[in-house]
């Protein structure tokens, strides 16, 4: 059982301990009696009941001990396999009133007290404490790990209760036999009156989940669910492509051996957690760490128990040597805290490990506690930012810690790519260098990663180490997985070029269907707006049908939400209070939200790795799971909708980034490293590569003896000048002022503000519409209030992309001239929002309004290519609008970009042209990135291939004037009104030096493409 997502509170708990003592004393007498009873085989139903009881017992005992929260029926169901209400009733037949049911106030949720020897008073107190703690004001002691009740005491309670129940079961059987009754039939008859009334009501209430509502169980396979989908009203041939459904077979567990065997204390602790055997990937990794001093990278599925791979060696080392240290690095604070709780929970089972000090060390750690942590913590949980800004610059104070550091665990290694990856790679090199200096050259790195192409290569790159062992053969069991590509139907069935129904509308139907079948589902959306629109559609549909219970069980989750709201949703998902979540990739990281049955991907994920990673979120150990990609109507998605096999067999993306050759980043980290310890050209080349000397000579200050100090302008604290995540954007705060509430709803980057919070806009949060009543650009906030409207807004704006300075340029074709050159450099993006449309539910414009706002001006990186005069002439001859042609050409480039980069079509934008625009613009294709991501740099690198592929895409599309498979882009802010397919071909063709005169030549009524 893992309870890592549920926070606990340091709380005086003596009363409860007394109660448990009482329980133990009372039952000692009974234990003695048991020996006198003859052993007898139980009938199967009772045997099963005994198992259920024991699972329930363990779960409830831990919840009790930790004051976790109120114990509810849905929470029990989500954590105890196979249990149903009849089982609880049956337990009450065997042990009268052992389980107490109450209806929780205001929430039609059944609360359960397990074990009647806990007095009502304590139960009440416990409940109120738990309820008070439902917010995020949890006080959580980071520096101690005292549990409320000692683990051995919990164990005793569990054992005693189990004994009691076993004894009662035997007594029940004996008494039945005496009366000549069949125990199973008798139990079935008796238990009816023990089914709680509230529970009956509760069951009835759940009926409004829909006619299809039925507990999803192993008997009802995912295959059947998919078959059932095809008789629903929303089914219109979405699965007609024969290749669109693939089944991945079940995998059985494979177990391995540790040599030498695992330390007894840890073996014991694992047993307490119900782990008696380790999977092959776990043993292989641990053996590599223990026996060969290798660094290890593990790339296996989400729920394969990867964390044990670092917990076991770290704890074994600590058992041998209490002075040893370990550092766990996670990309986010939330993940670090999540994992710290998991480790805390783990060591609480073990008396020998109990006094190990573990602690988070992040931006929230008060400065007066930092010294204490440095000197006493055995294990710290931190992030790359803290290492960069705090630990390494203060290395002298961390001297002891770094000297004794044995393991550095870096989870979610695939996150470290691009510019962020390069920065982290240098931070790791700085760490290794300092440890070496302190005489510690035996650090081992342990990493976990999602499935990527060459995880070991990636690990070597990030840490700059060699001896790396790759473990990617997953030994964990896994149920059958059904993978489906769902292509939304054409709006006009007779016209193959008509638009398709939106992926969001399809996803809303599917999600509702899955939830009503009680299937725990996550829907991944690529952008926030999709996420909120999906939540909104689902909300409206459920409200209309009065399925409010079901609505309560689903929430949206995304980046802009406040951290405490995100933590709350994660907890509710984990505990089983939620059945579904609509999320952006903010949930892609390994935050534990429990196991899921189904994953919907709304639109093709931006990379193959992301697709497998997201689909890996579904799958309980032995149950079937379902993953569905709902394709959008852009060319990429449609391509895979028609060739699903290629999608299933597509190679994983290779994560590539430069470390030592990225001179710019190298220089900034050398400034930091030189402050930490003067750079020694000879010694330090092993960390910083062959360009060390050159960069030091050019940018640092020599102090003789081949040594260097940072340039004075960086001193005394160079790290503050080095921004490792490249987040510099300003933030707007959205304040909910409904009924004078004045609470912060979420935060929005300045680049999105122009589009989301102009005055009059409908801003959607948790699928609920809010009206923006005031935007204050100076103070960077917007005031919104909850409203009930059935329309949304779509801003009317134009964006000018102006090239500011060229960093590089290159020729696209074989010859070099000014007409086939692509340039890369700095661009200015000027967005003017001048009005908005009110859009009704069916996406029709109801009204057009004006707004007056100052332009938003930003800088970004872009690429641009000028249109040749021959292409412009040809467009004139053909009487095609130039802007329509440039617009269409840019669209195709953007839509095919994900083939070369890990991007979405919203990461990269262009000037979308409106037929009403009167401003003069240069004839130039310009693309830019919305956030500094390096995507445009990659686009520049592959520009020739991109243009070639775009020309083929247009030529191969048999539509007449452009369609979503060629020049129309779903994200076009001007709805693809001014787009010319033929014009795009002229422009892109001329870049490749095709003979433009031949393009568009009429063969009477046939256009040559
Ligand atoms: Zn087309
Ligand atoms: Zn457009």
Short mmCIF file of C-alpha atoms in Angstrom, two decimals, residues 16 135 279 423 430 687 868 882 955 976:
data_model
loop_
_atom_site.label_atom_id
_atom_site.label_comp_id
_atom_site.label_asym_id
_atom_site.label_seq_id
_atom_site.Cartn_x
_atom_site.Cartn_y
_atom_site.Cartn_z
CA UNK A 16 -5.54 6.41 20.20
CA UNK A 135 -7.07 21.94 2.59
CA UNK A 279 11.27 -8.27 -10.37
CA UNK A 423 22.23 23.16 -17.98
CA UNK A 430 30.12 20.69 -11.23
CA UNK A 687 34.45 17.52 -16.66
CA UNK A 868 11.12 35.05 -54.60
CA UNK A 882 -0.01 36.54 -51.96
CA UNK A 955 0.87 17.38 -54.04
CA UNK A 976 -8.07 29.24 -42.39
#
